[in-house]
Coordinates of C-alpha atoms and ligand atoms in Angstrom, one line a residue:
M123 CA 24.9 5.8 19.2
K124 CA 24.6 4.2 15.7
I125 CA 21.6 1.9 15.5
T126 CA 22.2 -1.4 13.8
K127 CA 19.6 -3.6 15.6
I128 CA 16.0 -2.9 16.2
C129 CA 13.3 -5.0 17.8
C130 CA 9.6 -4.4 17.7
I131 CA 7.2 -6.0 20.1
G132 CA 3.8 -6.4 18.4
A133 CA 3.4 -7.6 14.8
G134 CA 0.0 -5.9 14.2
Y135 CA -1.3 -3.2 11.9
V136 CA 1.3 -0.7 13.2
G137 CA 4.3 -2.9 14.1
G138 CA 4.2 -4.9 10.8
P139 CA 4.0 -2.1 8.2
T140 CA 6.2 0.3 10.2
M141 CA 9.0 -2.1 10.7
A142 CA 8.8 -3.3 7.1
V143 CA 9.3 0.3 5.9
I144 CA 12.2 0.9 8.3
A145 CA 13.8 -2.3 7.1
Q146 CA 13.3 -1.4 3.4
K147 CA 14.7 2.1 3.9
C148 CA 17.6 1.1 6.3
P149 CA 19.2 -2.0 4.8
H150 CA 22.1 -1.5 7.4
I151 CA 19.7 -2.1 10.3
Q152 CA 18.5 -5.5 11.3
V153 CA 14.8 -5.3 12.2
T154 CA 13.1 -8.1 14.1
V155 CA 9.4 -8.0 14.7
V156 CA 8.2 -10.3 17.5
D157 CA 4.7 -11.3 18.7
L158 CA 3.2 -13.8 21.1
N159 CA 0.7 -14.8 18.5
E160 CA 2.3 -17.7 16.7
Q161 CA -0.3 -17.8 13.9
R162 CA 0.3 -14.2 13.1
I163 CA 4.1 -14.6 12.9
Q164 CA 3.6 -17.7 10.8
A165 CA 1.5 -15.7 8.4
W166 CA 4.1 -12.9 8.3
N167 CA 6.6 -15.6 7.3
D168 CA 4.4 -17.2 4.7
P169 CA 6.6 -17.8 1.6
N170 CA 3.8 -16.2 -0.5
T171 CA 3.8 -12.6 0.7
D172 CA 0.2 -12.3 -0.5
N173 CA -0.7 -14.3 2.6
I174 CA 0.8 -11.9 5.1
P175 CA -1.8 -11.2 7.8
I176 CA -2.4 -7.5 7.0
Y177 CA -3.7 -6.2 3.8
E178 CA -2.3 -2.8 2.9
P179 CA -1.7 -1.7 -0.7
G180 CA 2.1 -2.0 -1.4
L181 CA 2.9 -3.9 1.8
S182 CA 3.5 -7.4 0.4
E183 CA 6.0 -6.1 -2.1
I184 CA 8.0 -4.3 0.7
V185 CA 7.9 -7.4 2.8
A186 CA 9.1 -9.5 -0.2
E187 CA 12.0 -7.2 -0.7
A188 CA 13.2 -7.0 2.9
R189 CA 12.2 -10.2 4.6
G190 CA 15.1 -12.5 5.2
R191 CA 17.5 -9.8 4.3
N192 CA 17.2 -7.4 7.3
L193 CA 13.6 -8.0 8.3
F194 CA 12.6 -10.9 10.4
F195 CA 9.4 -12.1 12.1
S196 CA 9.7 -14.3 15.2
T197 CA 8.0 -15.5 18.4
N198 CA 11.3 -15.4 20.2
V199 CA 10.6 -12.2 22.1
E200 CA 13.4 -12.5 24.6
K201 CA 16.2 -13.1 22.1
A202 CA 15.1 -10.1 20.0
I203 CA 15.0 -7.9 23.1
E204 CA 18.4 -9.0 24.2
E205 CA 20.0 -8.3 20.9
A206 CA 18.4 -5.0 20.1
Q207 CA 19.7 -1.5 20.9
V208 CA 16.2 0.0 20.3
I209 CA 13.0 -1.7 21.3
F210 CA 9.7 -0.4 19.9
I211 CA 6.6 -1.3 21.9
S212 CA 3.8 -1.6 19.4
V213 CA 1.3 -3.8 21.2
N214 CA -2.4 -3.2 21.4
T215 CA -3.8 -0.7 24.0
P216 CA -7.6 -1.4 23.8
T217 CA -10.3 0.1 25.9
K218 CA -10.5 -1.6 29.3
T219 CA -13.3 -4.2 29.6
Y220 CA -13.1 -4.7 33.4
G221 CA -12.4 -2.9 36.6
K222 CA -11.7 0.8 37.2
G223 CA -12.1 2.8 34.0
K224 CA -14.0 0.0 32.3
G225 CA -15.3 1.1 28.9
M226 CA -13.1 4.3 29.0
A227 CA -9.5 3.9 30.0
A228 CA -6.8 2.3 27.9
D229 CA -5.9 -1.2 29.1
L230 CA -2.1 -1.0 29.7
K231 CA -1.6 -4.6 30.7
Y232 CA 0.2 -5.5 27.5
I233 CA 2.4 -2.5 27.8
E234 CA 3.4 -3.4 31.3
L235 CA 4.1 -6.9 30.3
C236 CA 6.5 -5.7 27.6
A237 CA 8.2 -3.4 30.1
R238 CA 8.7 -6.2 32.6
Q239 CA 10.0 -8.5 29.9
I240 CA 12.5 -5.9 28.7
A241 CA 13.5 -5.3 32.3
K242 CA 14.1 -9.1 32.8
V243 CA 16.0 -9.7 29.7
A244 CA 18.1 -6.6 29.0
K245 CA 21.8 -6.9 29.8
D246 CA 23.0 -3.7 28.2
N247 CA 21.7 -0.1 27.8
K248 CA 18.6 0.2 25.6
I249 CA 16.3 2.8 24.1
V250 CA 12.7 1.9 24.6
V251 CA 10.3 3.5 22.2
E252 CA 6.6 3.9 22.8
K253 CA 5.0 3.3 19.4
S254 CA 1.6 2.3 20.8
T255 CA -0.8 5.1 21.5
L256 CA -0.7 5.7 25.2
P257 CA -2.2 7.9 27.9
V258 CA -0.1 10.9 28.7
R259 CA 2.5 10.1 31.4
T260 CA 2.7 6.4 30.6
A261 CA 6.5 6.8 30.1
E262 CA 6.7 7.5 33.8
A263 CA 5.2 4.0 34.6
I264 CA 7.4 2.3 32.1
K265 CA 10.5 4.0 33.4
S266 CA 9.7 3.1 37.0
I267 CA 9.4 -0.6 36.0
L268 CA 12.6 -0.5 34.0
D269 CA 14.6 1.4 36.6
N270 CA 13.9 -1.1 39.3
T271 CA 15.5 -4.1 37.8
G272 CA 18.6 -3.8 39.9
N273 CA 20.9 -4.9 37.1
G274 CA 22.4 -1.5 36.4
V275 CA 21.1 -1.3 32.8
Q276 CA 20.3 2.3 31.7
F277 CA 17.1 2.9 29.8
Q278 CA 16.0 5.9 27.8
I279 CA 12.2 6.0 27.1
L280 CA 11.1 7.8 23.9
S281 CA 7.6 8.5 22.7
N282 CA 7.3 8.1 18.9
P283 CA 3.5 7.8 18.1
E284 CA 2.4 6.5 14.8
F285 CA 0.1 8.6 12.6
L286 CA -0.4 6.1 9.7
A287 CA -4.0 5.5 8.6
E288 CA -5.0 2.0 7.5
G289 CA -5.5 1.5 3.9
T290 CA -2.8 4.0 3.2
A291 CA -0.2 2.7 5.7
V292 CA 2.6 2.3 3.2
T293 CA 2.3 5.7 1.6
D294 CA 1.8 7.3 5.0
L295 CA 5.0 5.7 6.3
L296 CA 7.0 6.5 3.2
N297 CA 5.9 10.1 3.1
P298 CA 4.8 11.1 6.6
D299 CA 3.5 14.6 7.3
R300 CA 5.8 14.5 10.3
I301 CA 7.6 12.2 12.6
L302 CA 7.2 13.0 16.3
I303 CA 9.8 12.0 18.8
G304 CA 9.5 12.9 22.5
G305 CA 12.3 12.3 25.0
D306 CA 14.0 13.4 28.2
T307 CA 15.6 16.8 28.1
T308 CA 18.8 15.4 29.7
P309 CA 21.9 14.9 27.6
E310 CA 21.2 11.1 27.6
G311 CA 17.7 11.7 26.5
E312 CA 18.9 14.0 23.8
D313 CA 21.3 11.4 22.6
A314 CA 18.5 8.8 22.4
I315 CA 16.3 11.2 20.5
E316 CA 19.2 11.9 18.0
A317 CA 19.7 8.1 17.5
L318 CA 16.1 7.7 16.5
V319 CA 16.1 10.9 14.4
E320 CA 19.0 9.3 12.5
V321 CA 17.0 6.2 11.7
Y322 CA 14.1 8.1 10.2
S323 CA 16.3 10.6 8.4
N324 CA 17.2 7.7 6.1
W325 CA 14.1 8.7 4.2
V326 CA 12.3 11.6 5.9
D327 CA 13.5 15.2 5.6
R328 CA 15.0 16.4 8.9
D329 CA 12.6 19.4 9.0
K330 CA 9.7 17.0 9.1
I331 CA 11.1 15.3 12.2
L332 CA 9.8 17.1 15.3
T333 CA 11.3 16.6 18.7
T334 CA 9.5 17.5 21.9
N335 CA 9.4 16.5 25.6
V336 CA 7.9 13.0 26.3
W337 CA 4.5 14.3 27.6
S338 CA 3.9 16.6 24.6
S339 CA 4.5 13.7 22.3
E340 CA 2.3 11.3 24.1
L341 CA -0.5 13.8 24.4
S342 CA -0.2 15.0 20.7
K343 CA -1.2 11.6 19.5
L344 CA -4.4 11.5 21.5
T345 CA -5.0 15.2 20.4
A346 CA -4.5 14.5 16.7
N347 CA -7.0 11.6 16.8
A348 CA -9.5 13.6 18.8
F349 CA -9.3 16.5 16.3
L350 CA -9.7 14.2 13.3
A351 CA -12.6 12.4 14.7
Q352 CA -14.2 15.6 15.8
R353 CA -14.2 16.8 12.2
I354 CA -16.2 13.7 11.1
S355 CA -18.7 14.1 14.0
S356 CA -19.0 17.8 13.1
I357 CA -19.9 17.1 9.5
N358 CA -22.1 14.2 10.4
A359 CA -24.0 16.5 12.8
M360 CA -24.6 18.8 9.9
S361 CA -25.7 15.9 7.7
E362 CA -28.8 15.4 9.8
L363 CA -29.6 19.1 9.7
C364 CA -29.1 19.0 5.9
E365 CA -31.6 16.2 5.6
K366 CA -34.2 18.4 7.4
T367 CA -33.5 21.6 5.4
G368 CA -32.9 20.7 1.8
A369 CA -29.2 21.5 2.1
D370 CA -26.7 18.9 0.7
V371 CA -23.9 17.9 3.1
N372 CA -21.4 17.3 0.2
E373 CA -22.0 20.8 -1.0
V374 CA -21.7 22.2 2.5
A375 CA -18.4 20.3 3.0
R376 CA -17.1 21.6 -0.3
A377 CA -18.1 25.2 0.5
I378 CA -16.5 25.2 4.0
G379 CA -13.5 23.1 2.9
M380 CA -12.4 25.8 0.5
D381 CA -11.8 28.1 3.4
S382 CA -8.0 27.5 3.8
R383 CA -8.4 27.8 7.6
I384 CA -10.7 24.8 7.6
G385 CA -9.3 22.8 4.7
P386 CA -11.0 20.1 2.6
K387 CA -9.8 16.9 4.3
F388 CA -11.8 14.7 6.7
L389 CA -15.1 16.3 5.9
K390 CA -16.7 13.3 4.3
S391 CA -20.1 12.6 5.9
S392 CA -20.6 8.9 6.5
V393 CA -22.5 6.2 8.4
G394 CA -20.0 7.0 11.2
F395 CA -16.3 6.5 11.8
G396 CA -14.9 3.1 12.8
G397 CA -11.5 1.7 13.3
S398 CA -9.5 0.7 16.3
C399 CA -8.3 4.1 17.2
F400 CA -10.7 7.0 17.2
Q401 CA -13.2 5.8 19.7
K402 CA -10.6 4.1 21.9
D403 CA -8.4 7.2 22.0
I404 CA -11.1 9.7 22.6
L405 CA -12.6 7.6 25.5
N406 CA -9.1 7.5 26.9
L407 CA -8.8 11.2 26.6
V408 CA -12.1 11.7 28.3
Y409 CA -11.0 9.4 31.1
I410 CA -7.8 11.2 31.6
A411 CA -9.5 14.6 31.7
K412 CA -12.0 13.3 34.3
S413 CA -9.2 11.9 36.3
Y414 CA -7.8 15.4 36.6
G415 CA -11.2 16.7 37.5
L416 CA -11.6 18.5 34.1
N417 CA -15.2 17.7 33.6
E418 CA -15.9 20.3 31.0
V419 CA -13.0 19.1 28.9
A420 CA -14.2 15.5 29.3
D421 CA -17.8 16.4 28.3
Y422 CA -16.6 18.4 25.3
W423 CA -14.7 15.4 23.7
E424 CA -17.2 12.8 24.8
Q425 CA -19.7 14.5 22.5
V426 CA -17.7 13.3 19.5
I427 CA -18.4 9.7 20.4
I428 CA -22.1 10.4 21.3
M429 CA -22.6 12.0 17.8
N430 CA -20.9 9.0 16.1
D431 CA -23.1 6.5 17.9
H432 CA -26.1 8.5 17.0
Q433 CA -25.0 8.6 13.3
K434 CA -24.7 4.8 13.2
R435 CA -28.1 4.2 14.9
R436 CA -29.8 6.8 12.7
F437 CA -28.6 5.0 9.6
S438 CA -30.2 1.6 10.7
S439 CA -33.4 3.3 12.0
N440 CA -33.8 5.0 8.7
I441 CA -33.5 1.7 6.9
V442 CA -36.3 0.2 9.0
Q443 CA -38.5 3.2 8.7
T444 CA -38.1 3.5 5.0
L445 CA -38.9 -0.2 4.4
Y446 CA -42.4 0.4 5.8
N447 CA -41.3 0.0 9.4
T448 CA -40.4 -3.6 9.2
V449 CA -37.4 -5.5 7.9
A450 CA -38.4 -8.8 9.5
D451 CA -37.3 -11.7 7.2
K452 CA -36.3 -9.2 4.5
K453 CA -32.9 -9.6 2.8
I454 CA -30.7 -6.5 3.3
A455 CA -27.5 -6.6 1.3
F456 CA -24.4 -5.1 2.9
L457 CA -21.8 -3.9 0.5
G458 CA -18.7 -3.7 2.6
W459 CA -17.9 -4.7 6.2
A460 CA -14.4 -3.2 6.7
F461 CA -14.2 0.1 8.6
K462 CA -12.9 1.8 5.5
K463 CA -11.7 0.8 2.0
D464 CA -8.4 -0.9 1.2
T465 CA -8.1 -2.7 4.6
N466 CA -9.2 -6.0 5.9
D467 CA -9.6 -4.5 9.4
T468 CA -13.1 -4.4 10.8
R469 CA -12.5 -3.2 14.3
E470 CA -15.4 -0.9 15.4
S471 CA -16.7 -0.8 11.8
A472 CA -20.0 0.9 11.6
A473 CA -21.2 -2.2 9.6
I474 CA -21.2 -4.2 12.9
Y475 CA -23.5 -1.9 14.7
V476 CA -25.9 -1.4 11.8
A477 CA -26.1 -5.2 11.3
D478 CA -26.7 -5.6 15.1
D479 CA -29.6 -3.2 15.0
L480 CA -31.1 -4.8 11.9
I481 CA -30.7 -8.4 13.3
N482 CA -32.7 -7.1 16.3
E483 CA -35.4 -6.3 13.8
Q484 CA -35.1 -9.9 12.4
A485 CA -33.6 -8.9 9.1
K486 CA -31.6 -11.4 7.0
I487 CA -28.3 -9.8 6.1
S488 CA -26.2 -10.8 3.2
V489 CA -22.7 -9.4 3.1
Y490 CA -20.1 -8.9 0.5
D491 CA -16.7 -7.4 1.3
P492 CA -13.7 -7.8 -1.0
K493 CA -11.3 -8.4 1.9
V494 CA -13.4 -9.7 4.8
G495 CA -14.7 -13.2 5.2
R496 CA -17.5 -14.9 7.1
N497 CA -15.5 -15.9 10.3
K498 CA -14.4 -12.3 11.0
I499 CA -18.0 -11.0 10.4
L500 CA -19.5 -13.5 12.8
N501 CA -16.7 -12.9 15.4
D502 CA -17.4 -9.1 15.2
L503 CA -21.1 -9.7 15.9
D504 CA -20.5 -12.3 18.6
Y505 CA -18.2 -9.9 20.4
L506 CA -21.1 -7.6 21.1
E507 CA -22.8 -10.4 23.0
T508 CA -26.2 -9.2 21.9
R509 CA -27.5 -12.7 21.1
S510 CA -26.2 -16.3 20.7
A511 CA -23.6 -17.1 18.1
E512 CA -26.1 -19.5 16.5
V513 CA -28.7 -16.7 16.0
N514 CA -26.0 -14.4 14.5
S515 CA -24.9 -17.2 12.2
N516 CA -28.4 -17.8 11.0
A517 CA -29.0 -14.1 10.4
I518 CA -25.9 -13.6 8.2
V519 CA -25.2 -15.0 4.7
T520 CA -21.9 -14.1 3.1
F521 CA -21.0 -14.0 -0.6
D522 CA -17.8 -13.7 -2.5
N523 CA -19.4 -11.4 -5.1
A524 CA -21.7 -8.5 -4.8
Y525 CA -24.2 -9.5 -7.5
A526 CA -25.1 -12.7 -5.6
A527 CA -25.3 -10.8 -2.3
C528 CA -27.8 -8.3 -3.8
E529 CA -30.0 -10.9 -5.6
N530 CA -33.6 -10.8 -4.3
A531 CA -32.6 -8.2 -1.7
H532 CA -35.2 -5.6 -0.6
A533 CA -32.4 -3.1 0.1
I534 CA -28.7 -2.5 -0.3
A535 CA -26.7 -0.7 2.4
V536 CA -23.3 0.6 1.4
L537 CA -21.1 0.5 4.5
T538 CA -17.6 0.7 3.1
E539 CA -16.4 3.0 0.3
W540 CA -14.6 0.3 -1.8
D541 CA -13.9 1.7 -5.2
E542 CA -15.3 -1.4 -7.0
F543 CA -18.8 -0.6 -5.8
I544 CA -18.9 2.5 -8.0
T545 CA -18.3 0.6 -11.2
Y546 CA -20.8 -2.2 -10.8
D547 CA -23.5 -2.8 -13.4
W548 CA -26.2 -1.2 -11.3
K549 CA -29.0 -2.0 -13.8
K550 CA -28.2 -5.7 -13.5
I551 CA -28.3 -5.4 -9.7
Y552 CA -31.6 -3.6 -9.9
D553 CA -33.2 -6.2 -12.1
S554 CA -32.3 -8.9 -9.7
M555 CA -33.8 -7.2 -6.6
Q556 CA -37.2 -7.0 -4.9
K557 CA -39.2 -3.9 -5.9
P558 CA -39.2 -1.2 -4.9
A559 CA -35.4 -1.5 -4.7
F560 CA -33.8 0.7 -2.1
V561 CA -30.2 1.8 -1.8
F562 CA -28.9 3.4 1.4
D563 CA -25.5 4.8 0.6
G564 CA -23.7 5.2 3.9
R565 CA -20.7 6.6 2.1
N566 CA -22.2 8.8 -0.5
I567 CA -20.1 7.1 -3.2
L568 CA -22.7 6.1 -5.8
N569 CA -24.2 8.2 -8.5
A570 CA -27.6 9.2 -7.1
K571 CA -28.9 10.5 -10.4
E572 CA -28.0 7.4 -12.3
L573 CA -29.4 5.0 -9.7
T574 CA -32.6 7.0 -9.5
Q575 CA -32.9 6.8 -13.3
I576 CA -32.5 3.1 -13.2
G577 CA -35.4 2.9 -10.8
F578 CA -33.8 2.6 -7.4
V579 CA -35.1 4.5 -4.4
Y580 CA -31.7 6.1 -3.4
Q581 CA -30.9 7.7 -0.1
G582 CA -27.4 9.1 0.7
I583 CA -26.3 10.7 3.9
G584 CA -27.1 14.4 4.4
S585 CA -29.2 15.2 1.4
Ligands
NAD222 P1 -2.8 -5.0 16.8 O1 -3.8 -5.6 17.8 O2 -3.0 -5.2 15.3 O3 -1.3 -5.6 17.1 C1 -0.8 -5.7 18.4 C2 0.0 -7.0 18.5 O4 0.7 -7.0 19.7 C3 -0.8 -8.3 18.5 O5 -0.4 -9.1 17.4 C4 -0.5 -8.9 19.8 O6 -0.5 -10.4 19.8 C5 0.8 -8.4 20.2 N1 1.2 -8.4 21.6 C6 0.4 -8.0 22.6 N2 1.1 -8.1 23.8 C7 2.3 -8.7 23.5 C8 3.5 -9.0 24.2 N3 3.5 -8.9 25.5 N4 4.5 -9.6 23.6 C9 4.5 -9.7 22.2 N5 3.4 -9.4 21.5 C10 2.3 -8.9 22.1 O7 -2.7 -3.5 17.2 P2 -2.3 -2.3 16.2 O8 -3.5 -1.9 15.4 O9 -1.0 -2.6 15.5 O10 -2.1 -1.1 17.3 C11 -1.0 -1.1 18.1 C12 -0.9 0.2 18.8 O11 -0.7 1.3 17.9 C13 -2.1 0.6 19.6 O12 -1.7 1.4 20.8 C14 -2.8 1.6 18.7 O13 -3.6 2.5 19.3 C15 -1.7 2.3 18.0 N6 -2.0 2.8 16.6 C16 -2.7 2.0 15.7 C17 -3.0 2.5 14.5 C18 -3.8 1.7 13.5 O14 -4.1 2.2 12.4 N7 -4.1 0.5 13.7 C19 -2.4 3.7 14.1 C20 -1.6 4.4 15.0 C21 -1.4 3.9 16.2
UDX223 C1 -6.8 7.0 12.2 C2 -6.0 8.3 11.9 O1 -6.3 8.9 10.7 C3 -4.5 8.0 11.9 O2 -3.7 9.2 11.8 C4 -4.1 7.3 13.2 O3 -2.8 6.9 13.2 C5 -5.0 6.0 13.4 O4 -6.4 6.4 13.4 P1 -7.6 5.0 10.6 O5 -8.5 4.8 11.7 O6 -6.7 3.9 10.2 O7 -6.6 6.2 11.1 O8 -8.3 5.6 9.3 P2 -9.0 7.0 9.0 O9 -8.7 7.3 7.6 O10 -8.7 8.0 10.0 O11 -10.6 6.7 9.1 C6 -11.2 6.4 10.3 C7 -12.7 6.3 10.1 O12 -13.3 7.6 9.8 C8 -13.1 5.4 9.0 O13 -14.2 4.6 9.4 C9 -13.4 6.3 7.9 O14 -14.3 5.8 6.9 C10 -14.0 7.5 8.6 N1 -14.0 8.8 7.9 C11 -12.8 9.3 7.6 C12 -15.1 9.4 7.6 O15 -16.2 8.9 7.9 N2 -15.1 10.7 7.0 C13 -13.9 11.2 6.7 O16 -13.9 12.3 6.1 C14 -12.7 10.5 7.0

């Protein structure tokens, strides 16, 4: 089958950028991205592409090129489903907040809604692609819903997990390490796989397009995220030991990273990993393992999360301890709130948890992040339900430049590794602060020697 019409349900951090790149690279395919969230769709359609709802380097240019040509954003979900030959499901699959599996399992209600909507609307055969990250064997549930519509339509379910990282979404999509496509091993399944391979092969070498059975593909996504997060927790575990022993975690990371079997990537010690994926996907993996009675497997992976929580808590405790065991009424300046640089996404950002701890200690927090505004910061804190929205609002002041955020502060905490932080006039910042002036560099990005020479009391992670 030659694909000419694609629909994607979910215009979020994955659906938006992924479809924009498919549209850019495949001008012969009409790509429609739909979402229930009208405001989000409106923002994707904003005449000024700088106002699209997701900040990713290079994304607004691609949207500007393809939108209106063969890339469309709409709230008309049914029409887009009906017209498309291939339907990507790219909706959110957050951790369940209720019922069985609360706090662990993936909440599949949005996935099921999509399946039911496709079942209701489809009048001809369709390929349904799982783009969301899903528990292994979800395709079985989707298939069961789709096969029971009684209207004779044939569906093929493919798993095509997305491996992009935020902040580098566009380059990751343009030059992926691999594309993974899982499908049925029947002739119809193989045809569906081949149709999707053809779409990607418009810009990805065929030898980078890997095809597997559905279950391997679904499980590979959870496995990849678990392995990546595990490396961070492993180096963070060593960072605490470094602090006790005089070793320096950056030096240790470099030394082990030069072993080609280990490799240098994902060994950056930090205040803890954040983002919408790692924690959610590992909790889901732990839940799946437990549901098969594999308790040792579950405990093994759960430790990655336990270590990450410890790393975040350790960072805030250290601030309190170093500031003479009290931060009450002290101004602590946060540089960064996003979970990593080059994104406006704050989901599960370490900054949220560090702020929560420090507000418990009655600190006054001033925040500057180049891409995150006050409303999002307060929403993130309110979501934890630790205290009233009013108390959160009184504890947080936000600034649109770092110098103002740091003025009169007792300490600075670097929570995100934005490049601009490195090039600041640190002498000017020092002069405007309370003394002694502390810097807690949760990303190890600043020049420790230079800051110490200026007069700061500097503490990085793992040294
Ligand atoms: P997101 O929350 O940014 O976007 C999901 C969108 O789906 C929302 O805009 C929501 O309104 C919409 N939606 C939900 N139900 C809908 C329905 N029934 N009909 C129409 N629209 C609906 O989520 P995201 O970050 O894009 O993640 C999507 C999936 O991709 C998740 O499973 C996630 O684990 C996975 N993933 C995310 C990343 C990442 O970096 N964010 C990377 C790889 C995989
Ligand atoms: C991750 C996976 O990398 C990606 O393949 C998957 O599709 C989605 O989940 P993302 O969460 O967007 O991507 O960003 P990533 O670069 O993995 O960073 C996640 C968190 O780990 C961030 O908070 C980052 O700062 C932190 N991190 C990353 C470290 O602390 N140290 C590192 O060495 C790398």
